[in-house]
mmCIF file of C-alpha atoms and ligand atoms in Angstrom:
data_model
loop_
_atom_site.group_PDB
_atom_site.id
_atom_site.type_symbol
_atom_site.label_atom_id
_atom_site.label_comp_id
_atom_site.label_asym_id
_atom_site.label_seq_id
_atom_site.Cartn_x
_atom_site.Cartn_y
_atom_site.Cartn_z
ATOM 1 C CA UNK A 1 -76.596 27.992 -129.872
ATOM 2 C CA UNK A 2 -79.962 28.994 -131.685
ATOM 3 C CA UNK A 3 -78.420 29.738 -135.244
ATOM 4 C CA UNK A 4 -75.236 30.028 -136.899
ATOM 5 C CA UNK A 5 -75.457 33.205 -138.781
ATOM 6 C CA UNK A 6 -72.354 34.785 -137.773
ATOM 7 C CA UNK A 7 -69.381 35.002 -135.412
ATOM 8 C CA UNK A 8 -71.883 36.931 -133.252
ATOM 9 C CA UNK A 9 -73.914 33.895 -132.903
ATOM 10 C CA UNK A 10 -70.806 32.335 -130.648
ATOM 11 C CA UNK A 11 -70.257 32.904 -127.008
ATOM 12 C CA UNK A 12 -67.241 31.936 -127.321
ATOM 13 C CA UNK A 13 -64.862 30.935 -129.847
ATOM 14 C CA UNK A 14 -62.206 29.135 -128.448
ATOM 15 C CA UNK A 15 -64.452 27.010 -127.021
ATOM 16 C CA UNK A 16 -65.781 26.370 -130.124
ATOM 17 C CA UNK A 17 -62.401 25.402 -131.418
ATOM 18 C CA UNK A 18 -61.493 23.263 -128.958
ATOM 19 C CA UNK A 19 -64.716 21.293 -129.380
ATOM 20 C CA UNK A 20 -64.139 21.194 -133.173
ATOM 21 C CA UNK A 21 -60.360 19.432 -132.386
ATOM 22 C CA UNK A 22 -61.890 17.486 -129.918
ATOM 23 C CA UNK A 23 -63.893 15.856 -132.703
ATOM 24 C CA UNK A 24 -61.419 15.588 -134.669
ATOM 25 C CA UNK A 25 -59.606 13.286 -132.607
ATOM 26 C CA UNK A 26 -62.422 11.025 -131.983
ATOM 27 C CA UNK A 27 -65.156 11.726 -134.576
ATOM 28 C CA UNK A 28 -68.006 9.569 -133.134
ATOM 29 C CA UNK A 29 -67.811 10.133 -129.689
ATOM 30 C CA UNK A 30 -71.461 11.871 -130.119
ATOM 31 C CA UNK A 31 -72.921 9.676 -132.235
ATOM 32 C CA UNK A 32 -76.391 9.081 -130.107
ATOM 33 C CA UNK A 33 -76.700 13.328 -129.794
ATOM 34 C CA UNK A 34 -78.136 13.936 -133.811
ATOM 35 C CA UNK A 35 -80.259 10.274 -132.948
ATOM 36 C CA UNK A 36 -83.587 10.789 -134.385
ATOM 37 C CA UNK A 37 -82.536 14.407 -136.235
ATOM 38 C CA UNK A 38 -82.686 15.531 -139.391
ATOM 39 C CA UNK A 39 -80.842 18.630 -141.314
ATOM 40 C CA UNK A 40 -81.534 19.755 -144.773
ATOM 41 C CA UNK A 41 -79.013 21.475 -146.439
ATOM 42 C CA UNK A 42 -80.679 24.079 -148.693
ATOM 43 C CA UNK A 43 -77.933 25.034 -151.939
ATOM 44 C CA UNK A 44 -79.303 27.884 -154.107
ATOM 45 C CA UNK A 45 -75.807 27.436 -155.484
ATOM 46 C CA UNK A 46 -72.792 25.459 -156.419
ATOM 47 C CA UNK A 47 -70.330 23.643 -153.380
ATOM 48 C CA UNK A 48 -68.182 20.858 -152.999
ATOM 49 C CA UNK A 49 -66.599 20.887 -148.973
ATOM 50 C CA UNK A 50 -69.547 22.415 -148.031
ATOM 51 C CA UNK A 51 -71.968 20.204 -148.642
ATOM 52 C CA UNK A 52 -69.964 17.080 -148.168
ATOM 53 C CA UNK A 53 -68.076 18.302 -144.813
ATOM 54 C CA UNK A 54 -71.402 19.148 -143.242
ATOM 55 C CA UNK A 55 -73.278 15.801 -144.596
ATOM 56 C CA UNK A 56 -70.222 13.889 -142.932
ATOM 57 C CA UNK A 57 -69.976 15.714 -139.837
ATOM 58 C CA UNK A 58 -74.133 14.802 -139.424
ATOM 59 C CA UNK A 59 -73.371 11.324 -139.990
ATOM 60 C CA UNK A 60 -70.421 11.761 -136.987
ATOM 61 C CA UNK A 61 -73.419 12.913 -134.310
ATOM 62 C CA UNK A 62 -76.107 10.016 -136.038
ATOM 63 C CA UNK A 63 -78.147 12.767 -137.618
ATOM 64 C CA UNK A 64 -79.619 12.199 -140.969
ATOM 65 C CA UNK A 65 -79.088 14.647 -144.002
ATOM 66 C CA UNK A 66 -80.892 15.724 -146.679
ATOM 67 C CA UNK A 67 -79.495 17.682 -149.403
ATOM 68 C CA UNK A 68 -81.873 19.889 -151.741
ATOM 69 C CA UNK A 69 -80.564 21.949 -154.248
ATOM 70 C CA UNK A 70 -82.895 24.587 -154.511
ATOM 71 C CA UNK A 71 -81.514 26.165 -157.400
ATOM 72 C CA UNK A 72 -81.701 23.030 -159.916
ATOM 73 C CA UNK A 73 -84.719 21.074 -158.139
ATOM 74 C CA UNK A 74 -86.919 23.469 -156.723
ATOM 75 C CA UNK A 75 -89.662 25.728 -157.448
ATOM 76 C CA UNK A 76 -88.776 28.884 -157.879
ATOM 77 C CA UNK A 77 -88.889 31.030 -154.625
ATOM 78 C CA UNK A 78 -89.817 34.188 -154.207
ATOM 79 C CA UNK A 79 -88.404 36.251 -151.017
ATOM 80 C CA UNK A 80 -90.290 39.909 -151.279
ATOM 81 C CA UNK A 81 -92.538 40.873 -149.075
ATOM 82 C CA UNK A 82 -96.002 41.865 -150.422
ATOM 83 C CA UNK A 83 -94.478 40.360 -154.176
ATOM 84 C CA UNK A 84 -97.114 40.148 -156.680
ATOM 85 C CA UNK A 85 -96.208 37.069 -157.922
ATOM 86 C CA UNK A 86 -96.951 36.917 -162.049
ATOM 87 C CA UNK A 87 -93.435 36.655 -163.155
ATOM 88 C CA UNK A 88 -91.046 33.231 -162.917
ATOM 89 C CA UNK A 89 -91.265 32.753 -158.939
ATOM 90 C CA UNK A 90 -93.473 29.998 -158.179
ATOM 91 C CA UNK A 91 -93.646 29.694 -154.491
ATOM 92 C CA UNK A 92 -93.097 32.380 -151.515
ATOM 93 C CA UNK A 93 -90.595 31.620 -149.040
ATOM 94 C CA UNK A 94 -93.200 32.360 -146.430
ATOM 95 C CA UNK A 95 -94.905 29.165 -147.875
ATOM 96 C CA UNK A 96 -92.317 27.076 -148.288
ATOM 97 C CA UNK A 97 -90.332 27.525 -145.139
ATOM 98 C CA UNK A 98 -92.543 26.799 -142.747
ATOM 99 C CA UNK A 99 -93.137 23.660 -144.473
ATOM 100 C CA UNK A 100 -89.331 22.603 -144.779
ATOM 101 C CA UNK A 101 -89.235 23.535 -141.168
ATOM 102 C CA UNK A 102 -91.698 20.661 -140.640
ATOM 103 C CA UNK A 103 -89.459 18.367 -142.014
ATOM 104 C CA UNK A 104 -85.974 19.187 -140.179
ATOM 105 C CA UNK A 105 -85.230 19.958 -136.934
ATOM 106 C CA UNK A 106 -82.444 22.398 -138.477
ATOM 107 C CA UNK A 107 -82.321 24.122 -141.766
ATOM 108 C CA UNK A 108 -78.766 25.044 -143.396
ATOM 109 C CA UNK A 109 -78.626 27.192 -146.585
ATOM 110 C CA UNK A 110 -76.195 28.821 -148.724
ATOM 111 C CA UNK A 111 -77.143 31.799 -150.997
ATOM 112 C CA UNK A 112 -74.602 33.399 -152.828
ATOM 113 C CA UNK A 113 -74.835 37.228 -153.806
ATOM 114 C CA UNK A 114 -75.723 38.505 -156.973
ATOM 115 C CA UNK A 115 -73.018 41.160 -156.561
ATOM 116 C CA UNK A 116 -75.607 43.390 -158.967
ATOM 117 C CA UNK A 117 -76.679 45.281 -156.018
ATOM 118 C CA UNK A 118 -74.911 46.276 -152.526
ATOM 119 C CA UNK A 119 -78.146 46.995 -150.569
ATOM 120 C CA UNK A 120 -79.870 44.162 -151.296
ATOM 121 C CA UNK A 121 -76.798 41.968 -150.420
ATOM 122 C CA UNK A 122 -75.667 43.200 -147.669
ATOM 123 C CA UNK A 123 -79.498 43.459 -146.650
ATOM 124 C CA UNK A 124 -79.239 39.359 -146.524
ATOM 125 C CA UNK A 125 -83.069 38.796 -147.149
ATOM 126 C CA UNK A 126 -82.261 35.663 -148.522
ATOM 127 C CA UNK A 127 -80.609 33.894 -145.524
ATOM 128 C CA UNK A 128 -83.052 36.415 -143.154
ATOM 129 C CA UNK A 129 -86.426 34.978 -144.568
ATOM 130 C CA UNK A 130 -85.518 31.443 -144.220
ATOM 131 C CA UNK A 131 -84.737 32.525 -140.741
ATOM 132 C CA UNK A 132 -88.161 34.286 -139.915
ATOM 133 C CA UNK A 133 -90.288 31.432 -141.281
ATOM 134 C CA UNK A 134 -88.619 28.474 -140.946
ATOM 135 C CA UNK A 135 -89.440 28.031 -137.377
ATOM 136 C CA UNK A 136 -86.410 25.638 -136.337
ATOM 137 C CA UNK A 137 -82.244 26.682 -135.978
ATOM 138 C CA UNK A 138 -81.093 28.205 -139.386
ATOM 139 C CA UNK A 139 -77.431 27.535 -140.227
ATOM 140 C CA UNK A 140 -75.190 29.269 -143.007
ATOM 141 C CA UNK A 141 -73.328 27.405 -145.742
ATOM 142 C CA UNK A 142 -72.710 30.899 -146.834
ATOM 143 C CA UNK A 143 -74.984 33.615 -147.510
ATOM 144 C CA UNK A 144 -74.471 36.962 -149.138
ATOM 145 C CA UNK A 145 -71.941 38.714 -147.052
ATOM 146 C CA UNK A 146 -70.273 35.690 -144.882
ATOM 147 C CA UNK A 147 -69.128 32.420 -144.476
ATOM 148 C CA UNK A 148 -69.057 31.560 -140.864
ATOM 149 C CA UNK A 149 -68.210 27.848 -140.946
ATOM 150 C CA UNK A 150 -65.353 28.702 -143.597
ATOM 151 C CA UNK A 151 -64.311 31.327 -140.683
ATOM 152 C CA UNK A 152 -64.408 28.651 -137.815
ATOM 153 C CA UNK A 153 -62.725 26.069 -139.603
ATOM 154 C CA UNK A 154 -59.806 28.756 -140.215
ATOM 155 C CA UNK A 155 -59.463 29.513 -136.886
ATOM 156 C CA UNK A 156 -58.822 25.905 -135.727
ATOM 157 C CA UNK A 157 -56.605 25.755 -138.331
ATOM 158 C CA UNK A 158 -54.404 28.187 -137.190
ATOM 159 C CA UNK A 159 -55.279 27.020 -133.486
ATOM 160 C CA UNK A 160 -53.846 23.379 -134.765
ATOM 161 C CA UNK A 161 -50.949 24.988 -136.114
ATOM 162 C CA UNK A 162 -50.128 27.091 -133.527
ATOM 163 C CA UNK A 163 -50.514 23.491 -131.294
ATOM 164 C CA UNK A 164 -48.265 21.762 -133.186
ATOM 165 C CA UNK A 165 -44.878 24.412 -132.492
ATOM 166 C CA UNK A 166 -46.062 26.232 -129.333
ATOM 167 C CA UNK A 167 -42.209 27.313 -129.130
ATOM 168 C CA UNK A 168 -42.330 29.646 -132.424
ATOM 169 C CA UNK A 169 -45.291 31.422 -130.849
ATOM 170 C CA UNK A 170 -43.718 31.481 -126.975
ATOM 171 C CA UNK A 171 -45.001 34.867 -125.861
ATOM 172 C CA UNK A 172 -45.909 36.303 -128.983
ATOM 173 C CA UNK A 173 -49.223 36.542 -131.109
ATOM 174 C CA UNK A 174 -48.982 34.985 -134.890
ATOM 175 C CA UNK A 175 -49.359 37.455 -137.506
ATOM 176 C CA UNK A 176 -52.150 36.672 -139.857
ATOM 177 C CA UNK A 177 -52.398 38.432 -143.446
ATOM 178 C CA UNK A 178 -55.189 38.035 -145.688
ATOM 179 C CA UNK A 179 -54.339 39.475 -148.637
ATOM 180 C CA UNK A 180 -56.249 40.013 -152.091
ATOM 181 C CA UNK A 181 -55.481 37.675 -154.997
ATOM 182 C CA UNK A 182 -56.177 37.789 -159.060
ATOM 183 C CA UNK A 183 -59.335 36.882 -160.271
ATOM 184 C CA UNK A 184 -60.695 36.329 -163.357
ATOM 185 C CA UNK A 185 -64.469 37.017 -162.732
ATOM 186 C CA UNK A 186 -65.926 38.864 -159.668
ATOM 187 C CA UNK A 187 -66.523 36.695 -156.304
ATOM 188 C CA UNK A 188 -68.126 37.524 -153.192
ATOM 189 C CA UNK A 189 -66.476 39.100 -150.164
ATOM 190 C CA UNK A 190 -68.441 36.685 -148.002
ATOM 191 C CA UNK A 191 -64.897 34.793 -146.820
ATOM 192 C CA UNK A 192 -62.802 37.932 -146.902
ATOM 193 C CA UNK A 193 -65.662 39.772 -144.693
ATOM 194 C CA UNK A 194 -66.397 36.840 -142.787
ATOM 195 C CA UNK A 195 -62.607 36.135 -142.207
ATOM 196 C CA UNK A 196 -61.572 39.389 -140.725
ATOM 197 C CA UNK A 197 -65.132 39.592 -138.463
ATOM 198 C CA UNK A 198 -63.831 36.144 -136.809
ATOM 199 C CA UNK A 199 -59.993 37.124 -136.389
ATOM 200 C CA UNK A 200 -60.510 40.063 -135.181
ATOM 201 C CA UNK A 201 -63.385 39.459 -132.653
ATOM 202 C CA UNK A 202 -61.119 36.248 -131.979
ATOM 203 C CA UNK A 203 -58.246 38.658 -130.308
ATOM 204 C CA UNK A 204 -55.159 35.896 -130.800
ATOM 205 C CA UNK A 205 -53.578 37.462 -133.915
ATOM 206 C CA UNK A 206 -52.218 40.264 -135.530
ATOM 207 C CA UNK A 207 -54.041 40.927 -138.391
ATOM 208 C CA UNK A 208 -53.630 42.716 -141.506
ATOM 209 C CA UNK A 209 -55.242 43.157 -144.734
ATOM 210 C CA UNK A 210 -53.579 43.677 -148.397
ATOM 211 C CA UNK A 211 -55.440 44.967 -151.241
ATOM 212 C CA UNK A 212 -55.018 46.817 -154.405
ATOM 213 C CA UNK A 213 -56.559 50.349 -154.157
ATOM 214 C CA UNK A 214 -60.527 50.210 -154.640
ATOM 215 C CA UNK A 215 -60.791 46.802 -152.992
ATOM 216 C CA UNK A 216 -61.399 47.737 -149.935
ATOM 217 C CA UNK A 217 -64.203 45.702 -147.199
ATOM 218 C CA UNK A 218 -66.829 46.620 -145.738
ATOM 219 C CA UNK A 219 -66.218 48.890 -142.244
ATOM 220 C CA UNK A 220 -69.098 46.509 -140.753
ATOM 221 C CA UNK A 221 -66.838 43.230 -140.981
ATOM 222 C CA UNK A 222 -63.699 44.427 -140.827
ATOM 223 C CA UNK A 223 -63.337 47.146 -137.621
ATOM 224 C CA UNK A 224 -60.415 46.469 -135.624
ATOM 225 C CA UNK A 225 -58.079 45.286 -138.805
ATOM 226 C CA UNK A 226 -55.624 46.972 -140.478
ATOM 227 C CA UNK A 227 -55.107 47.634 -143.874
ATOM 228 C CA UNK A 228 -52.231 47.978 -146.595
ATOM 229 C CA UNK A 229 -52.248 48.598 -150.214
ATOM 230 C CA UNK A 230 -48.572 47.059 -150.038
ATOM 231 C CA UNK A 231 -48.152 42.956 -150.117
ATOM 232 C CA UNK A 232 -45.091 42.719 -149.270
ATOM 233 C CA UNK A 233 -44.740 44.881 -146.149
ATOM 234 C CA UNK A 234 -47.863 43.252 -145.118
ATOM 235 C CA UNK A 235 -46.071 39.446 -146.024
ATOM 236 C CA UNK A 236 -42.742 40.679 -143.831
ATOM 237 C CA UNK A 237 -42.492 38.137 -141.208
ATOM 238 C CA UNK A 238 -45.957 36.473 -141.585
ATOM 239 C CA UNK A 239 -46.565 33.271 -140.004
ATOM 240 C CA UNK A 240 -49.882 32.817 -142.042
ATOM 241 C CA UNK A 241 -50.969 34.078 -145.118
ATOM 242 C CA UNK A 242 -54.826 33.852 -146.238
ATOM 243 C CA UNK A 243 -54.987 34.248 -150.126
ATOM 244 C CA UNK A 244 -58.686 35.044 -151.320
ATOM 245 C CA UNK A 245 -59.822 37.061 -154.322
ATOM 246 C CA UNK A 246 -62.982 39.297 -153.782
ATOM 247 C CA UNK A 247 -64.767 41.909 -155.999
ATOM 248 C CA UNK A 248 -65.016 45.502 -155.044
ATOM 249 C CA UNK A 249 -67.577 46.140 -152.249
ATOM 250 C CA UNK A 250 -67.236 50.288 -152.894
ATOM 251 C CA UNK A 251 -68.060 50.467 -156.661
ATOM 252 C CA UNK A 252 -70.179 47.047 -155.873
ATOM 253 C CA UNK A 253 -69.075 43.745 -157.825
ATOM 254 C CA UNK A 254 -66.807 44.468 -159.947
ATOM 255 C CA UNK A 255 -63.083 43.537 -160.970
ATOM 256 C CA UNK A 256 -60.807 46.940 -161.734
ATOM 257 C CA UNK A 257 -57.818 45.290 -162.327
ATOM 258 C CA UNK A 258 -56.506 41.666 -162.657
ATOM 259 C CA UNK A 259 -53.039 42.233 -161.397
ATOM 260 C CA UNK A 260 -50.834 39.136 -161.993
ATOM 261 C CA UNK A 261 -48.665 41.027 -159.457
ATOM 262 C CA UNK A 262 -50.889 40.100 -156.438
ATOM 263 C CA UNK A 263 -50.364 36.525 -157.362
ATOM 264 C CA UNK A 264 -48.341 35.087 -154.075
ATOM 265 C CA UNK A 265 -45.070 33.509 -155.262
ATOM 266 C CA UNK A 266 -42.624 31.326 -153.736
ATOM 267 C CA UNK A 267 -39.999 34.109 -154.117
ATOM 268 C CA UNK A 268 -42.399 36.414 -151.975
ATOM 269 C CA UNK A 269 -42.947 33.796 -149.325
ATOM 270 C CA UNK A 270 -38.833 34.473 -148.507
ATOM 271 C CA UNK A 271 -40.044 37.278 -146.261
ATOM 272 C CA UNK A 272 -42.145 35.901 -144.366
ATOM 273 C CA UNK A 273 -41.844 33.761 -141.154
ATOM 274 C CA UNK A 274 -41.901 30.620 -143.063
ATOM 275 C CA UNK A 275 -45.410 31.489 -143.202
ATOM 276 C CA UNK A 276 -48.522 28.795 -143.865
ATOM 277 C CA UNK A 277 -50.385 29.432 -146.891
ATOM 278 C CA UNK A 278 -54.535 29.509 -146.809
ATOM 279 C CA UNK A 279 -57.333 29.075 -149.402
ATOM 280 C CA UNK A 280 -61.219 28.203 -148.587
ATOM 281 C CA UNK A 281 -60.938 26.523 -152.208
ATOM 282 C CA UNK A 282 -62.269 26.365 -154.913
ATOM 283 C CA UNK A 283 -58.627 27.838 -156.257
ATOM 284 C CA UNK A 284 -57.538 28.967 -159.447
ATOM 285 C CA UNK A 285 -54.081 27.469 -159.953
ATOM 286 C CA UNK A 286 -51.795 30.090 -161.556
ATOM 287 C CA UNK A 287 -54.212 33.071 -161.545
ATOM 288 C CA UNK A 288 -54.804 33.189 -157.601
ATOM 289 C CA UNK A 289 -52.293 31.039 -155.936
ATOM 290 C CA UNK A 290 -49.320 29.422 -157.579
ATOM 291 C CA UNK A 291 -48.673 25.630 -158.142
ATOM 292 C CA UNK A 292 -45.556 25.790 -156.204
ATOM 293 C CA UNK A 293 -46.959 26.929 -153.527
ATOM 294 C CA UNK A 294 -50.270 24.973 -153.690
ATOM 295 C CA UNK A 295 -47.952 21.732 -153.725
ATOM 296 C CA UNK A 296 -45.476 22.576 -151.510
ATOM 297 C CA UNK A 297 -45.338 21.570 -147.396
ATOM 298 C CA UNK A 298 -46.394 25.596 -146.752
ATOM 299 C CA UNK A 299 -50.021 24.782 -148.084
ATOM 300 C CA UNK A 300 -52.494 24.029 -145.878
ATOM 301 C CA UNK A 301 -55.483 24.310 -148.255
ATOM 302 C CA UNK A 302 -55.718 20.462 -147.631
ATOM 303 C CA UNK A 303 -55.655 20.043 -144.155
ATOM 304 C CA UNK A 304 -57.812 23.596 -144.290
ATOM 305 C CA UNK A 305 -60.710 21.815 -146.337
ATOM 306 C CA UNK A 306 -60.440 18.474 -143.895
ATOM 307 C CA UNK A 307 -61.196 20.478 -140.977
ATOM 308 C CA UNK A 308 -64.838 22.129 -142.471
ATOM 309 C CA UNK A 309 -66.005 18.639 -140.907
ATOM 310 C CA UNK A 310 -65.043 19.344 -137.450
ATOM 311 C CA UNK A 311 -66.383 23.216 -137.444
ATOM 312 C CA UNK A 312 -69.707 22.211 -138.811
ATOM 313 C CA UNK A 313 -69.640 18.964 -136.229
ATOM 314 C CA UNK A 314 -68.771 21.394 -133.204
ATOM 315 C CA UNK A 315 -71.412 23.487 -134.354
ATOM 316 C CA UNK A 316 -74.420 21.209 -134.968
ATOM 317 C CA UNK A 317 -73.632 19.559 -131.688
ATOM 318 C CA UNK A 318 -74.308 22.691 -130.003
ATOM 319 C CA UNK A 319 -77.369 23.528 -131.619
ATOM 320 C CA UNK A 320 -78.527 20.001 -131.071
ATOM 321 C CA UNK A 321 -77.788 20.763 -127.217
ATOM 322 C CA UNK A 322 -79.475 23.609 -127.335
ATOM 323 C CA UNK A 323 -83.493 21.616 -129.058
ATOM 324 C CA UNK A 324 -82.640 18.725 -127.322
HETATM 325 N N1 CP B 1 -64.805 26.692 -149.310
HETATM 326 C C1 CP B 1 -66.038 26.314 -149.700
HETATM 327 O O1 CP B 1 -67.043 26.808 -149.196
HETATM 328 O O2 CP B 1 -66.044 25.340 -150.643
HETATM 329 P P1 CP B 1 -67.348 24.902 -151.463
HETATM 330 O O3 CP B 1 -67.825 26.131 -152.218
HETATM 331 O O4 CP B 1 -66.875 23.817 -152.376
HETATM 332 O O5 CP B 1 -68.387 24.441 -150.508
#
């Protein structure tokens, strides 16, 4: 593997998966392969599993990691081509990645979306520019449209639970809904988008999506789903329920309405196949998910978070493979 950008950057996922579970049974069994590496991981904003999951999982293959954030301790970078630069930018990106690529054999950043503007978003300069100077394997913690270790780390999720009772899947494909949740300010559709790209290209599932009117994805990420403005025909006989929050991508960044409605209840979980509940977290208790859901045996936000170490372990060991 050369990058991890996007599902796309995976020949094949459950491969992937099973490497990630493989880890997770015996974390250290790679320890020599990072030897004598080094990551940084690049934050231009805010994270918590992140930035701890992936300094862990380096740790697991004997890699060292460095942890910049940009955003607070950095010069000010400016990523446009040709930029005159006589306003608050201090340093181009064409400057300063080649250097930080002189100083790690991989680079991992996360840069969140302004949500003021849809082109430049989805045009992910940001994560792109890093990528064209840098000079050494570029990894996402997130960029502007998608979240690929989030993705990966869902996926052996629901691989682990589907593991764990292969009798109440005998013969038949889990249903997967990802449905739209209150919010109280606009968020990125990176997981939502980046979600639905790996389920769908995954090919294990049924998959559906639930969202108000006027929230709908982007066509790019989301080709091969299907779509409901109704929850609860969508929740009928779930087996796992992804509960995310996004702004809208059509009318770009904004938050119509704050339905309490969409909030997923215990009462609406009766429907479903005893379905698993997700969340990438951070959560909003009350406003996105409820606490008696959160803290009862259907979450799996928990064991959901644990496993960002084995997705980001699975995939720096195959970029390692890949410079060794
Ligand atoms: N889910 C996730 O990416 O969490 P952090 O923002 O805390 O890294």
């Amino acid at each position: 593997m050369q990058q991890f950008i996007s599902v796309n950057d995976v020949s094949n996922i459950n491969s992937l998966v099973k490497k990630s579970l493989v880890y997770k049974s015996n974390p250290l069994m790679d320890q020599q392969l990072g030897r004598g590496k080094r990551i940084g991981l690049l934050f231009l904003n805010p994270s918590l599993r992140t930035r701890l999951s992936t300094q862990v999982a380096a740790a697991n293959l004997g890699m060292e990691a460095v942890v910049f954030n940009v955003d607070k301790e950095g010069w000010a970078l400016e990523f446009e081509e040709g930029a005159i630069m006589s306003g608050n930018t201090v340093e181009h990106i064409k400057d300063a990645a080649p250097v930080l690529g002189k100083y790690f054999d991989i680079l991992a950043i996360r840069t969140f979306p302004a949500l003021k503007n849809k082109i430049d978003d989805y045009s992910e300069m940001y994560i792109n520019q890093f990528i064209k100077y840098a000079g050494v394997p570029v990894v996402s913690l997130e960029s502007a449209t998608l979240h690929p270790l989030q993705s990966l780390t869902d996926i052996i999720t629901i691989q682990e639970e589907m593991n764990k009772a292969p009798e109440s899947f005998n013969g038949r494909r889990p249903k997967v809904v990802l449905t739209w949740a209150p919010h109280v300010k606009p968020l990125p559709q990176c997981v939502a988008n980046s979600f639905a790209q790996w389920i769908t290209a995954w090919e294990e599932v049924n998959f559906i999506i639930a969202h108000p009117k006027e929230y709908e994805l982007s066509e790019q990420f989301t080709r091969g789903a299907k779509f409901t403005h109704d929850q609860n025909a969508a929740l009928k006989d779930a087996d796992f329920i992804y509960v995310k929050n996004w702004s809208t991508y059509n009318d770009y960044g904004k938050i119509y309405e704050n339905d309490p409605a969409w909030m997923l209840t215990e009462e609406k979980l009766q429907q479903t196949n005893h379905a698993k509940v997700m969340h990438c977290l951070p959560v909003r208790r009350n406003v996105e998910l409820s606490d008696e859901i959160l803290d009862s045996p259907f979450s799996l936000v928990t064991q959901q978070a644990g496993n960002r170490v084995w997705a980001a372990q699975a995939v720096l060991s195959e970029i390692l493979q890949s410079i060794k």
